[in-house]
mmCIF file of N, CA, C and O in Angstrom:
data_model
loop_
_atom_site.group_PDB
_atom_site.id
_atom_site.type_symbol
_atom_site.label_atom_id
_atom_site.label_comp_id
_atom_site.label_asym_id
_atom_site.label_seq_id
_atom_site.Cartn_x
_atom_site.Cartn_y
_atom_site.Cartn_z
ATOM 1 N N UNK A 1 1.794 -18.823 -26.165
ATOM 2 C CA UNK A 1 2.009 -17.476 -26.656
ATOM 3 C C UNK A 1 3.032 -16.776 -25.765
ATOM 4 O O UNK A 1 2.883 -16.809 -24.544
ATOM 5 N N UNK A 2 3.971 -16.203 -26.273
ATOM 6 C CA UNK A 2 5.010 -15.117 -25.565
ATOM 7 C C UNK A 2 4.435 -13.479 -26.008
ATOM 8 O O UNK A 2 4.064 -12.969 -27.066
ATOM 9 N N UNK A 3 4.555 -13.105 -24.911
ATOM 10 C CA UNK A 3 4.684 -11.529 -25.255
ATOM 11 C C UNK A 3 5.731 -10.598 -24.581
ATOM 12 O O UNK A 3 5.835 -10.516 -23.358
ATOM 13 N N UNK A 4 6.408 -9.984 -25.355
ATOM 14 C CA UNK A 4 7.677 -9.358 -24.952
ATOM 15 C C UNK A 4 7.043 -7.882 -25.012
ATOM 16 O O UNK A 4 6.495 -7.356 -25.981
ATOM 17 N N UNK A 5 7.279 -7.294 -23.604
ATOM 18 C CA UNK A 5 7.079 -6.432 -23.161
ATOM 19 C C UNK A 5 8.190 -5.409 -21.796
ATOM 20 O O UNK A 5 9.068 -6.018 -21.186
ATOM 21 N N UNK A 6 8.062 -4.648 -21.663
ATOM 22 C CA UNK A 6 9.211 -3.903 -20.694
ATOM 23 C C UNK A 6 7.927 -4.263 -19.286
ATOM 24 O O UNK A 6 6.706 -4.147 -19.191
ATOM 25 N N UNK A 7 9.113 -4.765 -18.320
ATOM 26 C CA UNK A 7 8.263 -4.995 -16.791
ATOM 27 C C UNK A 7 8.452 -3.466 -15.996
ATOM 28 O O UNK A 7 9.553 -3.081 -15.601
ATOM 29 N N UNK A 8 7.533 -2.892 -15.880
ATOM 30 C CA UNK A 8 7.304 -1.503 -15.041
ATOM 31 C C UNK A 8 7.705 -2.226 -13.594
ATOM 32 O O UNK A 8 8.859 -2.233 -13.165
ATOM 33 N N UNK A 9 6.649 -2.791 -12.954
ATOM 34 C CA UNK A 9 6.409 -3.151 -11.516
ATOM 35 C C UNK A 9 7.834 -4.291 -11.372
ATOM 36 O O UNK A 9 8.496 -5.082 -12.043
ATOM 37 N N UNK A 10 7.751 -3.857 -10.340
ATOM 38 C CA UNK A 10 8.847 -4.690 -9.247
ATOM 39 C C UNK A 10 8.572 -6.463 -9.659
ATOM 40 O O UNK A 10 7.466 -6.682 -10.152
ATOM 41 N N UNK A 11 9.321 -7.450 -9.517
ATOM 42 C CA UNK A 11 9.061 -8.811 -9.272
ATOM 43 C C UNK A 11 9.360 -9.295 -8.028
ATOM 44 O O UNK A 11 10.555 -9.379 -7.743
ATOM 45 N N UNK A 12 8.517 -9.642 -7.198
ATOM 46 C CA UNK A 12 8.424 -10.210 -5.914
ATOM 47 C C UNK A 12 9.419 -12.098 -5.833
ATOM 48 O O UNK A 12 8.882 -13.173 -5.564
ATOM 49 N N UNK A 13 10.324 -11.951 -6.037
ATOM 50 C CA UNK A 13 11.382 -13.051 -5.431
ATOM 51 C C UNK A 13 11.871 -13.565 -4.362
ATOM 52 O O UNK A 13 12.269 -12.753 -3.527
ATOM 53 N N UNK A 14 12.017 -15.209 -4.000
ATOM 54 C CA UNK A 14 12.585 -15.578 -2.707
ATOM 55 C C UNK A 14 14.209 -15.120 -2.948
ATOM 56 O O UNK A 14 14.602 -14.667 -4.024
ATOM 57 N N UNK A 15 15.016 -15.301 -1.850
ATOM 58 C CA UNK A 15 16.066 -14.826 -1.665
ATOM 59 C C UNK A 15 16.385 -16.114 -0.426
ATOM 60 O O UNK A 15 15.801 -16.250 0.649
ATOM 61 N N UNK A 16 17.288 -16.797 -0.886
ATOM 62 C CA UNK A 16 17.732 -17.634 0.204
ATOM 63 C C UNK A 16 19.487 -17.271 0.611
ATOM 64 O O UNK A 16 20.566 -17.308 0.021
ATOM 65 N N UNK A 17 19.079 -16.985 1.708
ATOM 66 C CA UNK A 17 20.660 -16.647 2.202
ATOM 67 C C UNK A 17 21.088 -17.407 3.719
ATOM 68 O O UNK A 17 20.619 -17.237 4.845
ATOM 69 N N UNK A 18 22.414 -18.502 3.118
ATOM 70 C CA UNK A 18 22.664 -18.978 4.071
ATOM 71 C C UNK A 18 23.945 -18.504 4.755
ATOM 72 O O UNK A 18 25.115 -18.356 4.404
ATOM 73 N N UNK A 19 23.110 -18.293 6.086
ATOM 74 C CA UNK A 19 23.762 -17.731 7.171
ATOM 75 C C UNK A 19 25.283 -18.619 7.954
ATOM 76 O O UNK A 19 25.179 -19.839 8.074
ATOM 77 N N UNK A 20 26.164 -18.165 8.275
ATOM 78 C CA UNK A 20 27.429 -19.004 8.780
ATOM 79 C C UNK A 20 26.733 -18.998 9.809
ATOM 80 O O UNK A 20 25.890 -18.122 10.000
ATOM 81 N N UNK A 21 27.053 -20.348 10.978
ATOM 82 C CA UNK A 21 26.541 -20.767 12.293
ATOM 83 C C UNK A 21 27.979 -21.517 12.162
ATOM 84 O O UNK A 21 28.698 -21.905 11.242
ATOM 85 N N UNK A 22 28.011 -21.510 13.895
ATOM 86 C CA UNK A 22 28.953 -22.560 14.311
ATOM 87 C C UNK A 22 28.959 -23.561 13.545
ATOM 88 O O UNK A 22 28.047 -23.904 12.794
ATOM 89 N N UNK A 23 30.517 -24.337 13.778
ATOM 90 C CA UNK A 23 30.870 -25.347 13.474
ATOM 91 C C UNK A 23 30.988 -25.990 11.600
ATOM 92 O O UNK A 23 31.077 -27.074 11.023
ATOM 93 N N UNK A 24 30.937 -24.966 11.352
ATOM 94 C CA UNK A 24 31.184 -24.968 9.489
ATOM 95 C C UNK A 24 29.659 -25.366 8.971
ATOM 96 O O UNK A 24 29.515 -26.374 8.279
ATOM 97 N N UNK A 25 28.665 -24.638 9.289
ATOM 98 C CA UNK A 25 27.033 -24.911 9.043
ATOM 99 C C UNK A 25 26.532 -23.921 8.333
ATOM 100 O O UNK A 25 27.216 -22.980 8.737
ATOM 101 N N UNK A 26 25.786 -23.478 7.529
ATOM 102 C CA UNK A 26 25.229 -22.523 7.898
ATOM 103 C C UNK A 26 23.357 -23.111 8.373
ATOM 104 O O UNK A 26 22.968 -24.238 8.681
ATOM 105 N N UNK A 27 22.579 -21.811 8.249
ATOM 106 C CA UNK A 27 20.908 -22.074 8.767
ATOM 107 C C UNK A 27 20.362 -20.748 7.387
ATOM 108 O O UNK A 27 20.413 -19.523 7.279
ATOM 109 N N UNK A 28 20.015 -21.564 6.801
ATOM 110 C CA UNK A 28 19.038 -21.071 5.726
ATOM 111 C C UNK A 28 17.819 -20.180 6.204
ATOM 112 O O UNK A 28 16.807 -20.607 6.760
ATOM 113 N N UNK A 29 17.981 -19.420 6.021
ATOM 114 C CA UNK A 29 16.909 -18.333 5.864
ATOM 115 C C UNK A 29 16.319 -17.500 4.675
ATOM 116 O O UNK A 29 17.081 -17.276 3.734
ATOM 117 N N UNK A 30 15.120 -17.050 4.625
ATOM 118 C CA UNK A 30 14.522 -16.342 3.423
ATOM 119 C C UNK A 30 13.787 -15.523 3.545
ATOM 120 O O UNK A 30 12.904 -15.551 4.403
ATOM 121 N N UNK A 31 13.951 -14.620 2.756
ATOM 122 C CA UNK A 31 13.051 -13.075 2.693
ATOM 123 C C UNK A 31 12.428 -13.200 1.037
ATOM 124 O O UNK A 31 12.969 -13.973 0.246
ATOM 125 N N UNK A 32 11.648 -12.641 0.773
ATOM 126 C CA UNK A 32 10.921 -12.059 -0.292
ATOM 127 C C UNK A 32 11.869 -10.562 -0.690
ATOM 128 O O UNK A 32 12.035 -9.601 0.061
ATOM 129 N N UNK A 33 12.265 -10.690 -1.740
ATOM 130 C CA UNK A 33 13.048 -9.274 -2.201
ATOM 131 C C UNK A 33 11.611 -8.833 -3.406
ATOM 132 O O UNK A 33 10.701 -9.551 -3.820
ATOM 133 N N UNK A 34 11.964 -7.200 -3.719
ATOM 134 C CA UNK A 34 11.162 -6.740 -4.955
ATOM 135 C C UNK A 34 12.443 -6.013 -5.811
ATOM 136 O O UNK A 34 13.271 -5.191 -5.419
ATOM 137 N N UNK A 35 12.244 -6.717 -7.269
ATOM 138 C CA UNK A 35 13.560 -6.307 -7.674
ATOM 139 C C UNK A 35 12.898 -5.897 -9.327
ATOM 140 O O UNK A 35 11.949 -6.376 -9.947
ATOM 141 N N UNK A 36 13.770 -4.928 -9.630
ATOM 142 C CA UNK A 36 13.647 -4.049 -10.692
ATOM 143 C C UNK A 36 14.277 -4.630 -11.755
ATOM 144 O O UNK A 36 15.501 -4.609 -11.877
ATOM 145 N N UNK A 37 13.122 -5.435 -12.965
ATOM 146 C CA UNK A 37 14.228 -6.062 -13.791
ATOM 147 C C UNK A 37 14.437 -5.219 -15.018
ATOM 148 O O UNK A 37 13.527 -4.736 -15.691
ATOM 149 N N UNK A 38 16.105 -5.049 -15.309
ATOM 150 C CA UNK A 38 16.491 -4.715 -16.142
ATOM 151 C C UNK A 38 16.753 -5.059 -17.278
ATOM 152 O O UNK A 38 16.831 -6.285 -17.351
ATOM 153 N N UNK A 39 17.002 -4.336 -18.605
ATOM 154 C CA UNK A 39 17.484 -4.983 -19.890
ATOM 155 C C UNK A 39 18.925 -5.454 -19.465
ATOM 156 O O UNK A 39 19.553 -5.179 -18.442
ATOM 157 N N UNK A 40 19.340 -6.400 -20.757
ATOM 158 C CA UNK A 40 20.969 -6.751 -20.738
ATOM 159 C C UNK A 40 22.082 -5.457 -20.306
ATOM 160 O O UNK A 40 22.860 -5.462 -19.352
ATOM 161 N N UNK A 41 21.856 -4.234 -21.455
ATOM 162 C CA UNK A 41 22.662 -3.455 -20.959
ATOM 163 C C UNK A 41 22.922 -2.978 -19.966
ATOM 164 O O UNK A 41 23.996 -2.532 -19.562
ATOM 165 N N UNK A 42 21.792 -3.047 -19.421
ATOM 166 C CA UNK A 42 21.867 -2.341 -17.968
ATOM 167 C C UNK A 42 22.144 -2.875 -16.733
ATOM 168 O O UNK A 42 22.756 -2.387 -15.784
ATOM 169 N N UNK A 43 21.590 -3.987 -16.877
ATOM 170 C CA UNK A 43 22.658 -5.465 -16.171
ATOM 171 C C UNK A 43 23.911 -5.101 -16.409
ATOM 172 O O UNK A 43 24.373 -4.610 -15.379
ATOM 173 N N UNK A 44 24.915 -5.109 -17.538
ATOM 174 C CA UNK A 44 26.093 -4.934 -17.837
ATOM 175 C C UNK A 44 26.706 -3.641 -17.067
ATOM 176 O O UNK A 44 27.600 -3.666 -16.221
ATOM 177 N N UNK A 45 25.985 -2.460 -17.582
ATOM 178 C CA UNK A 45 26.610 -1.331 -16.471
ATOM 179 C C UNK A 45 26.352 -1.481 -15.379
ATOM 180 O O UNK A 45 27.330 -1.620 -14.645
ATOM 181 N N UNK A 46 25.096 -1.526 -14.779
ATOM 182 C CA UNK A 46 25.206 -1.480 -13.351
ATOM 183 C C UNK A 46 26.298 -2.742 -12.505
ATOM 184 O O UNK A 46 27.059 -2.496 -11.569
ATOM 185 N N UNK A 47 26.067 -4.172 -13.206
ATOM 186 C CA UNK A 47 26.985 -4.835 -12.813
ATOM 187 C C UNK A 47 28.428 -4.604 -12.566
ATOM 188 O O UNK A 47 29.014 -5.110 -11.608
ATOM 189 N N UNK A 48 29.033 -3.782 -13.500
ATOM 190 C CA UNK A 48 30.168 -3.492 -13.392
ATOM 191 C C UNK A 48 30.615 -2.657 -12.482
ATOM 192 O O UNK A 48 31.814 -2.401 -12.373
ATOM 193 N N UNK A 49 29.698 -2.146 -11.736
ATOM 194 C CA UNK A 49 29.839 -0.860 -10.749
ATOM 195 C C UNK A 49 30.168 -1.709 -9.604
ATOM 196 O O UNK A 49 30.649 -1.087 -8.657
ATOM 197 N N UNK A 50 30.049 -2.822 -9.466
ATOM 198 C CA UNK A 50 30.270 -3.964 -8.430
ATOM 199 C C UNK A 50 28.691 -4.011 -7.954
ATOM 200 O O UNK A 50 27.659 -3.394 -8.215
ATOM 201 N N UNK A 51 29.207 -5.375 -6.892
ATOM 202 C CA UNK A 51 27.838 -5.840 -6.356
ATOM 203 C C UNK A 51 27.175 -4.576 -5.403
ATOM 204 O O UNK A 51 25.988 -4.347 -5.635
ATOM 205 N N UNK A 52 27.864 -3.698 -4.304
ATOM 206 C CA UNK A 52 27.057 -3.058 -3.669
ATOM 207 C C UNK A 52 26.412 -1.962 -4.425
ATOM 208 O O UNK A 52 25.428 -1.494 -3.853
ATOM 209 N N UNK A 53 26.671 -1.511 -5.400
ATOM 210 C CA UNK A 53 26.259 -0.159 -6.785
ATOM 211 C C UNK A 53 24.692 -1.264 -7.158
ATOM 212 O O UNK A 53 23.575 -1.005 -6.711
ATOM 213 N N UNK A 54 24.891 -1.989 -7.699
ATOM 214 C CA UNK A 54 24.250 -3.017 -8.304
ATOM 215 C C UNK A 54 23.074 -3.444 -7.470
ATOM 216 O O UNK A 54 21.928 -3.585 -7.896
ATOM 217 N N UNK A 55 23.551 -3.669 -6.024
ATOM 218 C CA UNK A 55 22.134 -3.664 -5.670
ATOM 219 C C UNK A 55 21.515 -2.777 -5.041
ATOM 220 O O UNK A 55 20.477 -2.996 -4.416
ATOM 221 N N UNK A 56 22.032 -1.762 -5.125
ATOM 222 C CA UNK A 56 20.785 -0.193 -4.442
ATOM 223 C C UNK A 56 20.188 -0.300 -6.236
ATOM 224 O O UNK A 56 19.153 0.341 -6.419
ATOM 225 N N UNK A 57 20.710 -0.976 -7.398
ATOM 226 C CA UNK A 57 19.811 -0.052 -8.162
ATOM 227 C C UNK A 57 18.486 -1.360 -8.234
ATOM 228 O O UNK A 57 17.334 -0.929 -8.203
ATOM 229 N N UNK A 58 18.653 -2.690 -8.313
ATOM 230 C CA UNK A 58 17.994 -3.692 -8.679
ATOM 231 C C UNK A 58 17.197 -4.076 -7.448
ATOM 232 O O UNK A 58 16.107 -4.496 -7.838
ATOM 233 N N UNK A 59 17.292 -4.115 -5.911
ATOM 234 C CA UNK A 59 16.784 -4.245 -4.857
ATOM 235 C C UNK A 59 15.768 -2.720 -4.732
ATOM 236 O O UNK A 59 16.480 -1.765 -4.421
ATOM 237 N N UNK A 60 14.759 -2.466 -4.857
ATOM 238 C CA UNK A 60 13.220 -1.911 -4.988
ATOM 239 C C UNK A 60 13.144 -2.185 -3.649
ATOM 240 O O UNK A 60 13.407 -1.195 -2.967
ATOM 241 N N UNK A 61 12.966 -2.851 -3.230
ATOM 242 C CA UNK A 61 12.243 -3.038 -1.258
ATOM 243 C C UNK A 61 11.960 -4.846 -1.287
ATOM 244 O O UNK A 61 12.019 -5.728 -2.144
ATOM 245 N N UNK A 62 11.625 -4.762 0.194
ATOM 246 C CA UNK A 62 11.480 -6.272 0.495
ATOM 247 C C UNK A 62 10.039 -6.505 1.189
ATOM 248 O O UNK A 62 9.159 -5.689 1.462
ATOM 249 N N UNK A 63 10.097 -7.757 1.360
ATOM 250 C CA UNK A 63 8.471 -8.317 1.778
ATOM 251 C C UNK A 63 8.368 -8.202 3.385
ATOM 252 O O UNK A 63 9.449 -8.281 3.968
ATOM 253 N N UNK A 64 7.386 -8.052 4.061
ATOM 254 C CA UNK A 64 7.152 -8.006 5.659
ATOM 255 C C UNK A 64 7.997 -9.526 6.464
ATOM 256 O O UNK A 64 7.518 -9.984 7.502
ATOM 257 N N UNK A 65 9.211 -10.138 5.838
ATOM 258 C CA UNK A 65 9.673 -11.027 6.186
ATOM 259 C C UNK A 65 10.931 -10.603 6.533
ATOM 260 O O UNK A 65 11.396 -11.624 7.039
ATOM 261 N N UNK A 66 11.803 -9.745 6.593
ATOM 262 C CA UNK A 66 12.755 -9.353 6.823
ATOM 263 C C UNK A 66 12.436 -8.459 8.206
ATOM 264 O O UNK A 66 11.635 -7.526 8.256
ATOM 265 N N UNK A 67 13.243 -8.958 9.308
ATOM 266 C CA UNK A 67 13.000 -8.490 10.461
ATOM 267 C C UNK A 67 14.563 -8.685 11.537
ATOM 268 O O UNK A 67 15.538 -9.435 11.489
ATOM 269 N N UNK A 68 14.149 -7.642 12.388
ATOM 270 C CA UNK A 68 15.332 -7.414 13.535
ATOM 271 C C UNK A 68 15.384 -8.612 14.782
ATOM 272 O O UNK A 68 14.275 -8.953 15.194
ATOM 273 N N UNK A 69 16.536 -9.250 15.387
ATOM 274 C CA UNK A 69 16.414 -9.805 16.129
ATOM 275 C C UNK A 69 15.646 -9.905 17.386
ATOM 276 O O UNK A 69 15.719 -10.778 18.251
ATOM 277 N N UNK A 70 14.939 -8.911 17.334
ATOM 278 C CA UNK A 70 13.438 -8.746 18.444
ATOM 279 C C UNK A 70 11.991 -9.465 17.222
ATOM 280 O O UNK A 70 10.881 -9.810 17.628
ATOM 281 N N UNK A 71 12.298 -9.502 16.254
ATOM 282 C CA UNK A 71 11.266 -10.062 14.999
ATOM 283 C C UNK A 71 10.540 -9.128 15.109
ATOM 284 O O UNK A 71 9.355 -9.363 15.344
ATOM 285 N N UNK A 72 10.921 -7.968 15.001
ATOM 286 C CA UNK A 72 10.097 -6.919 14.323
ATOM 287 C C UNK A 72 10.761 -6.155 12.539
ATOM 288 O O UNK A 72 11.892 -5.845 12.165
ATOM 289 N N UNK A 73 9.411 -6.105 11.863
ATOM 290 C CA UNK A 73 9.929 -6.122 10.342
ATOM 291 C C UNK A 73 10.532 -4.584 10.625
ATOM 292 O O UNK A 73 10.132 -3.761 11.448
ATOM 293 N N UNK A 74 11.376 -4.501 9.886
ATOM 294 C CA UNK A 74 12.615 -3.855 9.090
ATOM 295 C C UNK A 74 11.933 -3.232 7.840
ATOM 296 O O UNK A 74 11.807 -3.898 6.813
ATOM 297 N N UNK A 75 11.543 -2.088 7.923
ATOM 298 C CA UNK A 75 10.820 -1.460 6.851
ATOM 299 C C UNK A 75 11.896 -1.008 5.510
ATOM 300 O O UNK A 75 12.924 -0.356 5.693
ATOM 301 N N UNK A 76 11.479 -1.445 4.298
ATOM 302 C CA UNK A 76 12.931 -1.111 2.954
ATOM 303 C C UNK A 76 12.832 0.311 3.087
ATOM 304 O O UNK A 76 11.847 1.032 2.924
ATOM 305 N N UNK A 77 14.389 0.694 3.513
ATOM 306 C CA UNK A 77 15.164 2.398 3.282
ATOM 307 C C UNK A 77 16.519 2.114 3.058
ATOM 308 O O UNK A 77 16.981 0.980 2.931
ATOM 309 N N UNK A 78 17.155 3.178 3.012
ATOM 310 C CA UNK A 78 18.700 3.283 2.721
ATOM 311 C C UNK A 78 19.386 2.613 3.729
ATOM 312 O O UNK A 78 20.354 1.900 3.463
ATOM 313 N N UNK A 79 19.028 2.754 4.714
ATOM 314 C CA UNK A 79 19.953 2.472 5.847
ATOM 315 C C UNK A 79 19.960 0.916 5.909
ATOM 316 O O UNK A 79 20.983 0.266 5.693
ATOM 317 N N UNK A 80 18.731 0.348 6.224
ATOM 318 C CA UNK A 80 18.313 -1.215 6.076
ATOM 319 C C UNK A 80 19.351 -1.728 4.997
ATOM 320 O O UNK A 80 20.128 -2.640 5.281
ATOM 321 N N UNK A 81 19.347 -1.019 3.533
ATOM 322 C CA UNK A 81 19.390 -1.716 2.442
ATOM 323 C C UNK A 81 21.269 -1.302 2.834
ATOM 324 O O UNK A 81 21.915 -2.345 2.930
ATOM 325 N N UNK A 82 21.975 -0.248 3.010
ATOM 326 C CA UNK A 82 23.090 -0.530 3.061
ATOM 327 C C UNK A 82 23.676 -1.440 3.921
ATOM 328 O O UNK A 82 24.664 -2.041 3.501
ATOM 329 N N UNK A 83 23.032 -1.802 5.710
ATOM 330 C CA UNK A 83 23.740 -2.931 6.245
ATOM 331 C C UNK A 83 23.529 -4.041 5.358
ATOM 332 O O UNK A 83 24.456 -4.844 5.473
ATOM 333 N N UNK A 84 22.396 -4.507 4.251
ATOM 334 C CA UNK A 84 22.652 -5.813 3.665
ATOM 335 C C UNK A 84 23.426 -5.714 2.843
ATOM 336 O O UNK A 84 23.712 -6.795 2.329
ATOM 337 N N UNK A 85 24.108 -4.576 2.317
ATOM 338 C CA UNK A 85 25.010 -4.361 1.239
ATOM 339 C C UNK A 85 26.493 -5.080 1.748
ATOM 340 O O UNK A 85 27.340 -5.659 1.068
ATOM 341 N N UNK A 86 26.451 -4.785 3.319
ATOM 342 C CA UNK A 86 27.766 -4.797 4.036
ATOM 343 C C UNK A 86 27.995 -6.391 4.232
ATOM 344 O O UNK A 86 29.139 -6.833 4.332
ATOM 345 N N UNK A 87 26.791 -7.281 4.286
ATOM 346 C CA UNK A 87 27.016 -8.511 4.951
ATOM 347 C C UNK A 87 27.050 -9.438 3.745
ATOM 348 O O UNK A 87 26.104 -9.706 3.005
ATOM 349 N N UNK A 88 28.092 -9.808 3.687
ATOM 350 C CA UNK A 88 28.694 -10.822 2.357
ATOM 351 C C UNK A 88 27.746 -11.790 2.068
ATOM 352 O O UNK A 88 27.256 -11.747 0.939
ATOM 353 N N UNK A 89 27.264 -12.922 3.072
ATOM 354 C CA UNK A 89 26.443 -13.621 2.519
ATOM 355 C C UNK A 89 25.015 -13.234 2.154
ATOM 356 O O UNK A 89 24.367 -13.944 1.384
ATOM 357 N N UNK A 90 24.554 -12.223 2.640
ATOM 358 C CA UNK A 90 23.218 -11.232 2.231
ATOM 359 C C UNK A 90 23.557 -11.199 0.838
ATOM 360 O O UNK A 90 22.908 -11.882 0.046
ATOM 361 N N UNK A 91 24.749 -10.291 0.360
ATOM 362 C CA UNK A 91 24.953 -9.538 -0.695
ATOM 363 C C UNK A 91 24.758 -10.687 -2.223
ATOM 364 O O UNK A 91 24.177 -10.662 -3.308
ATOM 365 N N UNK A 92 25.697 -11.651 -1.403
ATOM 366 C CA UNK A 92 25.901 -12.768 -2.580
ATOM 367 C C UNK A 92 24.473 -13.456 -2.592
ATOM 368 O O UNK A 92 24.174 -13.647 -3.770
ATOM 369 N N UNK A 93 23.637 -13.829 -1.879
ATOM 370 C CA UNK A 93 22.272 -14.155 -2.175
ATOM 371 C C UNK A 93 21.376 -13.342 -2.383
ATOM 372 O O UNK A 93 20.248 -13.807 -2.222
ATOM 373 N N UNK A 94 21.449 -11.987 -2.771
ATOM 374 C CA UNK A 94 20.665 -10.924 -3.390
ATOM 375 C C UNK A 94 20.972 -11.057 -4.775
ATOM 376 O O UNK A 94 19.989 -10.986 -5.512
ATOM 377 N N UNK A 95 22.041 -11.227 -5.306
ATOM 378 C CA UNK A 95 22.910 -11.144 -6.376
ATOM 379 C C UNK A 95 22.232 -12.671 -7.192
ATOM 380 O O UNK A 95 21.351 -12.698 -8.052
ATOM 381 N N UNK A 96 22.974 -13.843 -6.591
ATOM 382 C CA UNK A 96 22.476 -14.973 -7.191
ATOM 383 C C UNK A 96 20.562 -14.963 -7.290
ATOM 384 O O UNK A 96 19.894 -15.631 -8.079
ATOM 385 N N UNK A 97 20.167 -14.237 -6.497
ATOM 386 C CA UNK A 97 18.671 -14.525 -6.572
ATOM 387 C C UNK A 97 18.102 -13.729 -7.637
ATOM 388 O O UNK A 97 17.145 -13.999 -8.363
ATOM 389 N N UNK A 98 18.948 -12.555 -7.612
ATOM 390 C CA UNK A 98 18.402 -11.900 -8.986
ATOM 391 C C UNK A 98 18.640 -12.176 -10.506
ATOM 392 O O UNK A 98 17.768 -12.289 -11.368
ATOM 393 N N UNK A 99 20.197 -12.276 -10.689
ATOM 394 C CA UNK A 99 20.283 -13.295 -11.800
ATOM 395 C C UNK A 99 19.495 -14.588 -12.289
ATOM 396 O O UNK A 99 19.578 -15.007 -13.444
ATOM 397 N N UNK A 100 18.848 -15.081 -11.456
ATOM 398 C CA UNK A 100 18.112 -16.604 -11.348
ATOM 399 C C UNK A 100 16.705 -16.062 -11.653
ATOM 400 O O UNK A 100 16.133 -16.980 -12.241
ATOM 401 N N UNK A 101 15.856 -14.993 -11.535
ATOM 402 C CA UNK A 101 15.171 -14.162 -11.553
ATOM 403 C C UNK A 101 15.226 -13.727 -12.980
ATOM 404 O O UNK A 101 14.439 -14.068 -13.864
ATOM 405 N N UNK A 102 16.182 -12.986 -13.086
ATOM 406 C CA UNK A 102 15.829 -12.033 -14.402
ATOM 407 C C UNK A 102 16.091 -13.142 -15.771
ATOM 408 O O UNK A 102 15.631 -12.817 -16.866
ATOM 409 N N UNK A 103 16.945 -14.608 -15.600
ATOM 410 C CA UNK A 103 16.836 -15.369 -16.296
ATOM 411 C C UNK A 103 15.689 -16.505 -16.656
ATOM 412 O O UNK A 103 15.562 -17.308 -17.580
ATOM 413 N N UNK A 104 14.971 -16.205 -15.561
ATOM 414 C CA UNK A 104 13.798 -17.213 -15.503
ATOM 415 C C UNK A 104 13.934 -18.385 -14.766
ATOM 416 O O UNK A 104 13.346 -19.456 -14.917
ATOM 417 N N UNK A 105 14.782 -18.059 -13.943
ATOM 418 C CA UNK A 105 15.294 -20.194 -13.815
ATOM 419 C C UNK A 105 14.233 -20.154 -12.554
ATOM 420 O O UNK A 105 14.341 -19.400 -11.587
ATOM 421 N N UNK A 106 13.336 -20.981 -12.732
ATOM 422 C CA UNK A 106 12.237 -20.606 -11.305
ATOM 423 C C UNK A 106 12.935 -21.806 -10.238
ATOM 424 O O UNK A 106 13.601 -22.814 -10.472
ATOM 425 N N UNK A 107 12.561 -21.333 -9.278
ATOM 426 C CA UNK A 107 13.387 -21.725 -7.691
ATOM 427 C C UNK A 107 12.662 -22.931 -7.578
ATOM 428 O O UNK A 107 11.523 -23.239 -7.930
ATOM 429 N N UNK A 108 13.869 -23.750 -6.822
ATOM 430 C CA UNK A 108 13.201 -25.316 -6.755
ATOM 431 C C UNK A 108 13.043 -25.395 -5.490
ATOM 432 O O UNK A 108 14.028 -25.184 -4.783
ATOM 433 N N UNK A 109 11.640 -25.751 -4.818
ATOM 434 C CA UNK A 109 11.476 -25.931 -3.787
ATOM 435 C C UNK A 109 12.291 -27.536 -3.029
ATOM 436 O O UNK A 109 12.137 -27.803 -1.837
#
């Protein structure tokens, strides 16, 4: 059975973002994002606003896994959410994780 319905609550998603490290590597890391899924259209506009527009509206907050280099968690606010806006490979694995998300393609362990 399918039931098509509008999702109120957030969807709790991995987010894998690999980090550049020396020597042409990167080191995989992952946070839990909560992301606001939208209809098509709204995918379409907000997308077009570019990726950093796009994700203050679809990024809702993140899971107690996102933390500062002392490993203390990083509570979701503006400020948090704009340095990940700033860091390219953050941005592009917020982006791919949500598309993969709002299409259904479930993550392969």
């Amino acid at each position: 059975m399918f039931v098509l319905k509008k999702q109120d609550e957030p969807i709790e998603w991995p987010v894998e973002v690999e980090v550049p490290v020396n020597g042409g590597k990167v080191e995989k890391q992952e946070f839990t994002a909560h992301f606001k899924l939208l209809d098509q259209d709204e995918i379409d506009a907000e997308s077009a606003k570019g990726d950093v527009s796009f994700m203050t509206v679809i990024l809702v907050g993140w899971g107690e896994d996102v933390k500062d280099s002392k490993g203390e968690k990083i509570p979701f606010g503006k400020e948090p959410l704009r340095a990940m806006t700033k860091t390219v490979h953050v941005r592009k694995a917020i982006v791919k994780a949500y598309y993969q998300m709002a299409a259904g393609i479930a993550r392969k362990n």
